[in-house]
PDB file of C-alpha atoms in Angstrom:
ATOM      1  CA  MET R   1       0.039   0.432  -0.401  1.00  0.00           C
ATOM      2  CA  GLY R   2       1.351   4.029  -1.013  1.00  0.00           C
ATOM      3  CA  SER R   3       4.231   1.718  -3.012  1.00  0.00           C
ATOM      4  CA  GLU R   4       6.315   3.387  -5.666  1.00  0.00           C
ATOM      5  CA  PRO R   5       5.228   2.341  -9.150  1.00  0.00           C
ATOM      6  CA  THR R   6       7.314  -0.252 -11.309  1.00  0.00           C
ATOM      7  CA  ARG R   7       9.328   1.781 -14.034  1.00  0.00           C
ATOM      8  CA  VAL R   8       9.440   0.568 -16.808  1.00  0.00           C
ATOM      9  CA  MET R   9      11.931   2.296 -18.800  1.00  0.00           C
ATOM     10  CA  VAL R  10      11.233   1.548 -22.799  1.00  0.00           C
ATOM     11  CA  ALA R  11      13.554   3.010 -25.904  1.00  0.00           C
ATOM     12  CA  VAL R  12      12.357   4.101 -28.140  1.00  0.00           C
ATOM     13  CA  ASN R  13      13.803   5.372 -31.787  1.00  0.00           C
ATOM     14  CA  GLY R  14      12.572   7.169 -35.499  1.00  0.00           C
ATOM     15  CA  SER R  15      11.630   5.028 -38.245  1.00  0.00           C
ATOM     16  CA  THR R  16      13.908   4.335 -40.763  1.00  0.00           C
ATOM     17  CA  ILE R  17      10.891   4.191 -43.489  1.00  0.00           C
ATOM     18  CA  LYS R  18       8.653   7.206 -42.681  1.00  0.00           C
ATOM     19  CA  PRO R  19       9.908  10.923 -41.464  1.00  0.00           C
ATOM     20  CA  TYR R  20       9.596  11.918 -37.977  1.00  0.00           C
ATOM     21  CA  PRO R  21       7.932  11.924 -35.940  1.00  0.00           C
ATOM     22  CA  HIS R  22       7.112   8.512 -36.920  1.00  0.00           C
ATOM     23  CA  PRO R  23       8.440   6.287 -34.710  1.00  0.00           C
ATOM     24  CA  SER R  24      10.229   2.462 -35.758  1.00  0.00           C
ATOM     25  CA  ILE R  25       7.983  -0.674 -36.077  1.00  0.00           C
ATOM     26  CA  SER R  26       9.905  -2.169 -33.352  1.00  0.00           C
ATOM     27  CA  SER R  27       9.938   0.882 -30.282  1.00  0.00           C
ATOM     28  CA  LYS R  28       6.157   1.052 -31.426  1.00  0.00           C
ATOM     29  CA  ARG R  29       5.488  -2.562 -30.698  1.00  0.00           C
ATOM     30  CA  ALA R  30       7.849  -2.432 -27.748  1.00  0.00           C
ATOM     31  CA  PHE R  31       5.754   0.884 -26.560  1.00  0.00           C
ATOM     32  CA  GLU R  32       2.386  -1.182 -27.389  1.00  0.00           C
ATOM     33  CA  TRP R  33       3.725  -4.724 -26.191  1.00  0.00           C
ATOM     34  CA  THR R  34       4.179  -2.860 -22.504  1.00  0.00           C
ATOM     35  CA  LEU R  35       1.035  -1.232 -22.268  1.00  0.00           C
ATOM     36  CA  GLU R  36      -1.160  -3.961 -23.292  1.00  0.00           C
ATOM     37  CA  LYS R  37       0.483  -7.231 -21.459  1.00  0.00           C
ATOM     38  CA  ILE R  38       2.198  -5.589 -18.578  1.00  0.00           C
ATOM     39  CA  VAL R  39       0.795  -2.085 -17.402  1.00  0.00           C
ATOM     40  CA  ARG R  40      -2.925  -3.544 -18.894  1.00  0.00           C
ATOM     41  CA  SER R  41      -5.363  -1.339 -16.819  1.00  0.00           C
ATOM     42  CA  ASN R  42      -3.016  -1.025 -13.653  1.00  0.00           C
ATOM     43  CA  THR R  43      -2.621   2.267 -14.531  1.00  0.00           C
ATOM     44  CA  SER R  44      -1.849   3.475 -11.430  1.00  0.00           C
ATOM     45  CA  ASP R  45       1.081   0.758 -10.406  1.00  0.00           C
ATOM     46  CA  PHE R  46       3.605   1.876 -13.266  1.00  0.00           C
ATOM     47  CA  LYS R  47       5.721   4.366 -14.653  1.00  0.00           C
ATOM     48  CA  ILE R  48       6.880   4.100 -18.293  1.00  0.00           C
ATOM     49  CA  LEU R  49      10.297   6.081 -18.298  1.00  0.00           C
ATOM     50  CA  LEU R  50      10.524   6.843 -22.501  1.00  0.00           C
ATOM     51  CA  LEU R  51      13.933   7.290 -23.613  1.00  0.00           C
ATOM     52  CA  HIS R  52      14.779   8.292 -27.512  1.00  0.00           C
ATOM     53  CA  VAL R  53      19.112   8.122 -28.640  1.00  0.00           C
ATOM     54  CA  GLN R  54      20.035  10.574 -31.086  1.00  0.00           C
ATOM     55  CA  VAL R  55      22.736   9.177 -33.383  1.00  0.00           C
ATOM     56  CA  VAL R  56      25.015  11.795 -34.100  1.00  0.00           C
ATOM     57  CA  ASP R  57      26.405  10.875 -37.511  1.00  0.00           C
ATOM     58  CA  GLU R  58      30.151  10.997 -38.188  1.00  0.00           C
ATOM     59  CA  ASP R  59      30.734  14.282 -38.861  1.00  0.00           C
ATOM     60  CA  GLY R  60      27.804  15.373 -35.835  1.00  0.00           C
ATOM     61  CA  PHE R  61      25.448  16.060 -37.857  1.00  0.00           C
ATOM     62  CA  ASP R  62      22.595  14.948 -40.936  1.00  0.00           C
ATOM     63  CA  GLU R  63      22.054  18.087 -42.706  1.00  0.00           C
ATOM     64  CA  VAL R  64      24.961  17.647 -45.331  1.00  0.00           C
ATOM     65  CA  ASP R  65      23.739  19.336 -48.153  1.00  0.00           C
ATOM     66  CA  SER R  66      22.929  22.037 -46.747  1.00  0.00           C
ATOM     67  CA  ILE R  67      25.610  25.477 -46.062  1.00  0.00           C
ATOM     68  CA  TYR R  68      26.137  26.931 -43.180  1.00  0.00           C
ATOM     69  CA  ALA R  69      26.956  30.992 -43.226  1.00  0.00           C
ATOM     70  CA  SER R  70      26.509  31.561 -39.658  1.00  0.00           C
ATOM     71  CA  PRO R  71      26.630  29.955 -36.234  1.00  0.00           C
ATOM     72  CA  ASP R  72      22.893  30.602 -36.106  1.00  0.00           C
ATOM     73  CA  ASP R  73      22.666  28.080 -38.970  1.00  0.00           C
ATOM     74  CA  PHE R  74      24.169  25.543 -36.631  1.00  0.00           C
ATOM     75  CA  ARG R  75      22.168  26.147 -33.748  1.00  0.00           C
ATOM     76  CA  GLU R  76      18.960  26.090 -35.821  1.00  0.00           C
ATOM     77  CA  MET R  77      19.996  22.721 -37.335  1.00  0.00           C
ATOM     78  CA  ARG R  78      20.461  21.514 -33.549  1.00  0.00           C
ATOM     79  CA  GLU R  79      16.919  22.786 -32.342  1.00  0.00           C
ATOM     80  CA  SER R  80      15.635  20.955 -35.151  1.00  0.00           C
ATOM     81  CA  ASP R  81      17.262  18.098 -34.545  1.00  0.00           C
ATOM     82  CA  ARG R  82      15.659  18.052 -30.980  1.00  0.00           C
ATOM     83  CA  ALA R  83      12.643  19.281 -32.063  1.00  0.00           C
ATOM     84  CA  LYS R  84      12.800  15.733 -34.168  1.00  0.00           C
ATOM     85  CA  GLY R  85      12.678  13.980 -31.269  1.00  0.00           C
ATOM     86  CA  LEU R  86      10.240  15.908 -29.198  1.00  0.00           C
ATOM     87  CA  HIS R  87       7.761  15.331 -31.499  1.00  0.00           C
ATOM     88  CA  LEU R  88       8.424  11.454 -31.605  1.00  0.00           C
ATOM     89  CA  LEU R  89       8.597  11.548 -27.425  1.00  0.00           C
ATOM     90  CA  GLU R  90       4.947  13.150 -27.643  1.00  0.00           C
ATOM     91  CA  PHE R  91       3.615  10.717 -30.151  1.00  0.00           C
ATOM     92  CA  PHE R  92       4.469   7.953 -26.925  1.00  0.00           C
ATOM     93  CA  VAL R  93       3.673  10.661 -24.018  1.00  0.00           C
ATOM     94  CA  LYS R  94       0.296  10.982 -26.046  1.00  0.00           C
ATOM     95  CA  LYS R  95      -0.385   7.560 -25.785  1.00  0.00           C
ATOM     96  CA  CYS R  96       0.482   7.048 -22.060  1.00  0.00           C
ATOM     97  CA  HIS R  97      -1.411  10.303 -20.622  1.00  0.00           C
ATOM     98  CA  GLU R  98      -4.680   8.897 -22.850  1.00  0.00           C
ATOM     99  CA  ILE R  99      -5.031   5.616 -21.103  1.00  0.00           C
ATOM    100  CA  GLY R 100      -3.660   7.566 -17.747  1.00  0.00           C
ATOM    101  CA  VAL R 101      -0.166   5.965 -16.795  1.00  0.00           C
ATOM    102  CA  GLY R 102       2.335   8.165 -15.538  1.00  0.00           C
ATOM    103  CA  CYS R 103       5.384   8.603 -17.742  1.00  0.00           C
ATOM    104  CA  GLU R 104       8.756  11.001 -18.080  1.00  0.00           C
ATOM    105  CA  ALA R 105      10.951  10.628 -21.185  1.00  0.00           C
ATOM    106  CA  TRP R 106      13.989  12.692 -22.671  1.00  0.00           C
ATOM    107  CA  ILE R 107      16.487  12.545 -25.503  1.00  0.00           C
ATOM    108  CA  LYS R 108      20.054  11.656 -24.931  1.00  0.00           C
ATOM    109  CA  LYS R 109      22.546  11.627 -27.884  1.00  0.00           C
ATOM    110  CA  GLY R 110      24.518   9.247 -28.659  1.00  0.00           C
ATOM    111  CA  ASP R 111      25.500   5.424 -29.218  1.00  0.00           C
ATOM    112  CA  PRO R 112      21.694   3.772 -28.827  1.00  0.00           C
ATOM    113  CA  LYS R 113      23.142   1.174 -27.294  1.00  0.00           C
ATOM    114  CA  ASP R 114      26.092   2.540 -24.966  1.00  0.00           C
ATOM    115  CA  VAL R 115      23.267   5.472 -24.257  1.00  0.00           C
ATOM    116  CA  ILE R 116      20.225   2.990 -22.981  1.00  0.00           C
ATOM    117  CA  CYS R 117      22.964   1.086 -20.580  1.00  0.00           C
ATOM    118  CA  GLN R 118      24.783   4.374 -19.216  1.00  0.00           C
ATOM    119  CA  GLU R 119      20.832   5.299 -18.452  1.00  0.00           C
ATOM    120  CA  VAL R 120      19.644   2.168 -17.113  1.00  0.00           C
ATOM    121  CA  SER R 121      22.696   2.588 -15.123  1.00  0.00           C
ATOM    122  CA  ARG R 122      21.441   6.219 -13.936  1.00  0.00           C
ATOM    123  CA  VAL R 123      18.073   6.083 -13.414  1.00  0.00           C
ATOM    124  CA  ARG R 124      17.711   2.394 -11.813  1.00  0.00           C
ATOM    125  CA  PRO R 125      14.122   1.325 -14.216  1.00  0.00           C
ATOM    126  CA  ASP R 126      12.905  -1.620 -12.588  1.00  0.00           C
ATOM    127  CA  PHE R 127      12.865  -3.400 -16.385  1.00  0.00           C
ATOM    128  CA  LEU R 128      13.877  -2.319 -19.844  1.00  0.00           C
ATOM    129  CA  VAL R 129      11.815  -3.228 -22.595  1.00  0.00           C
ATOM    130  CA  VAL R 130      13.417  -2.731 -26.219  1.00  0.00           C
ATOM    131  CA  GLY R 131      12.573  -3.373 -29.462  1.00  0.00           C
ATOM    132  CA  SER R 132      13.723  -6.080 -32.000  1.00  0.00           C
ATOM    133  CA  ARG R 133      13.716  -6.176 -35.805  1.00  0.00           C
ATOM    134  CA  GLY R 134      14.386  -9.996 -35.378  1.00  0.00           C
ATOM    135  CA  LEU R 135      17.555 -10.175 -37.697  1.00  0.00           C
ATOM    136  CA  GLY R 136      18.917 -13.344 -38.639  1.00  0.00           C
ATOM    137  CA  ARG R 137      22.691 -14.158 -37.962  1.00  0.00           C
ATOM    138  CA  PHE R 138      24.352 -12.936 -40.970  1.00  0.00           C
ATOM    139  CA  GLN R 139      22.587  -9.286 -41.115  1.00  0.00           C
ATOM    140  CA  LYS R 140      23.320  -8.985 -37.505  1.00  0.00           C
ATOM    141  CA  VAL R 141      26.699  -9.016 -38.829  1.00  0.00           C
ATOM    142  CA  PHE R 142      26.554  -5.927 -40.527  1.00  0.00           C
ATOM    143  CA  VAL R 143      24.209  -4.041 -38.820  1.00  0.00           C
ATOM    144  CA  GLY R 144      24.418  -4.932 -35.346  1.00  0.00           C
ATOM    145  CA  THR R 145      21.890  -4.849 -32.897  1.00  0.00           C
ATOM    146  CA  VAL R 146      21.368  -2.435 -29.777  1.00  0.00           C
ATOM    147  CA  SER R 147      18.579  -5.370 -28.497  1.00  0.00           C
ATOM    148  CA  ALA R 148      21.217  -7.989 -27.594  1.00  0.00           C
ATOM    149  CA  PHE R 149      24.079  -5.563 -26.075  1.00  0.00           C
ATOM    150  CA  CYS R 150      21.493  -4.349 -23.919  1.00  0.00           C
ATOM    151  CA  VAL R 151      20.359  -7.854 -23.013  1.00  0.00           C
ATOM    152  CA  LYS R 152      24.039  -8.543 -22.376  1.00  0.00           C
ATOM    153  CA  HIS R 153      25.464  -5.078 -21.191  1.00  0.00           C
ATOM    154  CA  ALA R 154      22.060  -3.307 -18.880  1.00  0.00           C
ATOM    155  CA  GLU R 155      21.833  -3.198 -15.618  1.00  0.00           C
ATOM    156  CA  CYS R 156      18.419  -4.429 -15.108  1.00  0.00           C
ATOM    157  CA  PRO R 157      15.740  -7.205 -16.658  1.00  0.00           C
ATOM    158  CA  VAL R 158      15.350  -6.518 -20.615  1.00  0.00           C
ATOM    159  CA  MET R 159      12.161  -7.492 -23.007  1.00  0.00           C
ATOM    160  CA  THR R 160      13.081  -7.989 -25.961  1.00  0.00           C
ATOM    161  CA  ILE R 161      10.019  -7.469 -28.124  1.00  0.00           C
ATOM    162  CA  LYS R 162      10.025  -8.707 -31.666  1.00  0.00           C
ATOM    163  CA  ARG R 163       8.003  -6.258 -34.153  1.00  0.00           C
ATOM    164  CA  ASN R 164       5.265  -8.720 -36.021  1.00  0.00           C
ATOM    165  CA  ALA R 165       5.986 -10.533 -39.388  1.00  0.00           C
ATOM    166  CA  ASP R 166       3.120  -8.925 -41.529  1.00  0.00           C
ATOM    167  CA  GLU R 167       4.722  -5.395 -40.000  1.00  0.00           C
ATOM    168  CA  THR R 168       7.956  -6.438 -41.400  1.00  0.00           C
ATOM    169  CA  PRO R 169       9.144  -4.190 -44.959  1.00  0.00           C
ATOM    170  CA  SER R 170      11.325  -5.906 -47.315  1.00  0.00           C
ATOM    171  CA  ASP R 171      14.079  -5.197 -46.267  1.00  0.00           C
ATOM    172  CA  PRO R 172      14.623  -6.349 -42.624  1.00  0.00           C
ATOM    173  CA  ALA R 173      16.866  -3.730 -41.702  1.00  0.00           C
ATOM    174  CA  ASP R 174      14.723  -1.102 -42.569  1.00  0.00           C
ATOM    175  CA  ASP R 175      12.229  -0.151 -39.557  1.00  0.00           C
TER     176      ASP R 175
END
Protein backbone atom coordinates (compact mmCIF):
# COMPACT_ATOMS: atom_id res chain seq x y z
CA MET A 1 0.00 0.00 0.00
CA GLY A 2 1.38 3.34 -1.02
CA SER A 3 4.34 1.67 -2.72
CA GLU A 4 6.23 3.25 -5.59
CA PRO A 5 5.06 2.33 -9.10
CA THR A 6 7.07 -0.16 -11.12
CA ARG A 7 9.32 1.87 -13.41
CA VAL A 8 9.54 0.49 -16.93
CA MET A 9 12.06 2.07 -19.28
CA VAL A 10 11.12 1.79 -22.96
CA ALA A 11 13.77 2.77 -25.51
CA VAL A 12 12.16 4.37 -28.57
CA ASN A 13 13.50 5.57 -31.91
CA GLY A 14 12.32 7.06 -35.15
CA SER A 15 11.44 5.12 -38.26
CA THR A 16 13.97 4.57 -41.05
CA ILE A 17 11.06 4.27 -43.49
CA LYS A 18 8.91 7.27 -42.58
CA PRO A 19 10.15 10.71 -41.47
CA TYR A 20 9.85 12.06 -37.93
CA PRO A 21 7.73 11.95 -35.89
CA HIS A 22 6.94 8.37 -36.91
CA PRO A 23 8.31 5.80 -34.46
CA SER A 24 10.14 2.74 -35.72
CA ILE A 25 8.04 -0.39 -36.11
CA SER A 26 10.06 -2.15 -33.40
CA SER A 27 9.93 0.59 -30.77
CA LYS A 28 6.23 1.21 -31.35
CA ARG A 29 5.60 -2.53 -30.98
CA ALA A 30 7.68 -2.68 -27.77
CA PHE A 31 5.76 0.27 -26.34
CA GLU A 32 2.34 -1.14 -27.29
CA TRP A 33 3.30 -4.57 -25.92
CA THR A 34 4.34 -2.95 -22.63
CA LEU A 35 0.97 -1.23 -22.31
CA GLU A 36 -1.04 -4.30 -23.37
CA LYS A 37 0.82 -7.05 -21.51
CA ILE A 38 2.46 -5.36 -18.55
CA VAL A 39 0.49 -2.26 -17.61
CA ARG A 40 -2.93 -3.45 -18.83
CA SER A 41 -5.49 -1.69 -16.61
CA ASN A 42 -3.14 -1.20 -13.65
CA THR A 43 -2.08 2.27 -14.72
CA SER A 44 -1.38 3.55 -11.21
CA ASP A 45 1.04 0.67 -10.55
CA PHE A 46 3.42 1.66 -13.36
CA LYS A 47 5.46 4.56 -14.61
CA ILE A 48 6.78 4.47 -18.18
CA LEU A 49 10.23 6.00 -18.74
CA LEU A 50 10.63 6.85 -22.43
CA LEU A 51 14.17 7.27 -23.70
CA HIS A 52 14.99 8.40 -27.23
CA VAL A 53 18.63 8.38 -28.28
CA GLN A 54 19.45 10.57 -31.25
CA VAL A 55 22.35 9.22 -33.28
CA VAL A 56 24.97 11.77 -34.21
CA ASP A 57 26.57 10.90 -37.53
CA GLU A 58 30.35 10.72 -37.94
CA ASP A 59 30.68 14.43 -38.64
CA GLY A 60 28.37 15.40 -35.82
CA PHE A 61 25.42 16.53 -37.94
CA ASP A 62 22.90 15.15 -40.39
CA GLU A 63 22.30 18.07 -42.76
CA VAL A 64 25.12 17.33 -45.21
CA ASP A 65 23.42 18.95 -48.22
CA SER A 66 22.84 22.30 -46.51
CA ILE A 67 24.97 25.43 -46.65
CA TYR A 68 25.97 27.12 -43.41
CA ALA A 69 26.91 30.78 -43.44
CA SER A 70 26.68 31.81 -39.81
CA PRO A 71 26.76 30.37 -36.27
CA ASP A 72 22.98 30.80 -36.14
CA ASP A 73 22.62 28.23 -38.94
CA PHE A 74 24.19 25.58 -36.70
CA ARG A 75 22.04 26.53 -33.73
CA GLU A 76 18.93 26.23 -35.88
CA MET A 77 20.08 22.79 -37.05
CA ARG A 78 20.56 21.58 -33.45
CA GLU A 79 17.16 22.96 -32.52
CA SER A 80 15.62 21.19 -35.53
CA ASP A 81 17.17 17.84 -34.51
CA ARG A 82 15.95 18.28 -30.95
CA ALA A 83 12.47 19.21 -32.19
CA LYS A 84 12.34 16.00 -34.21
CA GLY A 85 13.11 13.99 -31.10
CA LEU A 86 10.54 15.92 -29.09
CA HIS A 87 7.83 15.21 -31.67
CA LEU A 88 8.69 11.52 -31.51
CA LEU A 89 8.46 11.48 -27.71
CA GLU A 90 5.21 13.45 -27.86
CA PHE A 91 3.63 10.52 -29.75
CA PHE A 92 4.42 8.13 -26.88
CA VAL A 93 3.62 10.58 -24.06
CA LYS A 94 0.18 11.26 -25.57
CA LYS A 95 -0.53 7.52 -25.61
CA CYS A 96 0.45 7.22 -21.94
CA HIS A 97 -1.80 10.12 -20.99
CA GLU A 98 -4.71 8.71 -23.02
CA ILE A 99 -4.76 5.60 -20.83
CA GLY A 100 -3.75 7.37 -17.62
CA VAL A 101 -0.32 5.85 -16.98
CA GLY A 102 2.39 8.11 -15.60
CA CYS A 103 5.44 8.73 -17.74
CA GLU A 104 8.63 10.67 -18.16
CA ALA A 105 10.43 11.18 -21.45
CA TRP A 106 13.83 12.50 -22.41
CA ILE A 107 16.36 12.67 -25.24
CA LYS A 108 20.04 11.82 -25.21
CA LYS A 109 22.58 11.87 -28.04
CA GLY A 110 25.10 9.17 -28.86
CA ASP A 111 25.36 5.50 -29.70
CA PRO A 112 21.98 4.01 -28.70
CA LYS A 113 23.35 0.81 -27.20
CA ASP A 114 25.81 2.66 -24.98
CA VAL A 115 23.46 5.49 -24.02
CA ILE A 116 20.59 3.15 -23.15
CA CYS A 117 22.83 1.15 -20.82
CA GLN A 118 24.23 4.36 -19.27
CA GLU A 119 20.72 5.66 -18.67
CA VAL A 120 19.68 2.34 -17.10
CA SER A 121 22.62 2.71 -14.69
CA ARG A 122 21.70 6.31 -13.94
CA VAL A 123 17.91 6.01 -13.66
CA ARG A 124 17.65 2.46 -12.24
CA PRO A 125 14.36 1.29 -13.79
CA ASP A 126 12.85 -1.99 -12.62
CA PHE A 127 13.27 -3.31 -16.15
CA LEU A 128 13.98 -2.24 -19.70
CA VAL A 129 11.87 -2.97 -22.80
CA VAL A 130 13.45 -2.68 -26.25
CA GLY A 131 12.18 -3.52 -29.69
CA SER A 132 13.88 -6.07 -31.89
CA ARG A 133 13.85 -6.27 -35.66
CA GLY A 134 14.36 -10.03 -35.52
CA LEU A 135 17.37 -9.98 -37.81
CA GLY A 136 19.04 -13.21 -38.84
CA ARG A 137 22.58 -14.11 -37.83
CA PHE A 138 24.07 -12.88 -41.13
CA GLN A 139 22.27 -9.50 -40.98
CA LYS A 140 23.35 -8.94 -37.37
CA VAL A 141 26.99 -9.04 -38.44
CA PHE A 142 26.51 -6.01 -40.69
CA VAL A 143 23.83 -4.08 -38.85
CA GLY A 144 24.44 -5.04 -35.21
CA THR A 145 21.68 -5.01 -32.66
CA VAL A 146 21.00 -2.62 -29.84
CA SER A 147 18.71 -5.13 -28.15
CA ALA A 148 21.38 -7.86 -27.94
CA PHE A 149 23.86 -5.39 -26.46
CA CYS A 150 21.32 -4.22 -23.87
CA VAL A 151 20.46 -7.80 -22.87
CA LYS A 152 24.13 -8.42 -22.20
CA HIS A 153 25.13 -5.11 -20.58
CA ALA A 154 22.11 -3.35 -19.00
CA GLU A 155 22.04 -3.43 -15.21
CA CYS A 156 18.42 -4.55 -15.01
CA PRO A 157 16.20 -7.23 -16.54
CA VAL A 158 15.63 -6.63 -20.26
CA MET A 159 12.67 -7.70 -22.36
CA THR A 160 13.10 -7.69 -26.13
CA ILE A 161 9.92 -7.52 -28.17
CA LYS A 162 9.97 -8.63 -31.80
CA ARG A 163 7.88 -6.80 -34.31
CA ASN A 164 5.02 -8.78 -35.81
CA ALA A 165 5.84 -10.73 -38.97
CA ASP A 166 3.21 -8.81 -40.94
CA GLU A 167 4.94 -5.53 -39.99
CA THR A 168 8.34 -6.52 -41.39
CA PRO A 169 9.35 -4.38 -44.39
CA SER A 170 10.89 -5.93 -47.52
CA ASP A 171 14.35 -5.11 -46.12
CA PRO A 172 14.31 -6.46 -42.53
CA ALA A 173 17.02 -4.00 -41.53
CA ASP A 174 14.56 -1.16 -42.17
CA ASP A 175 12.38 -0.19 -39.27
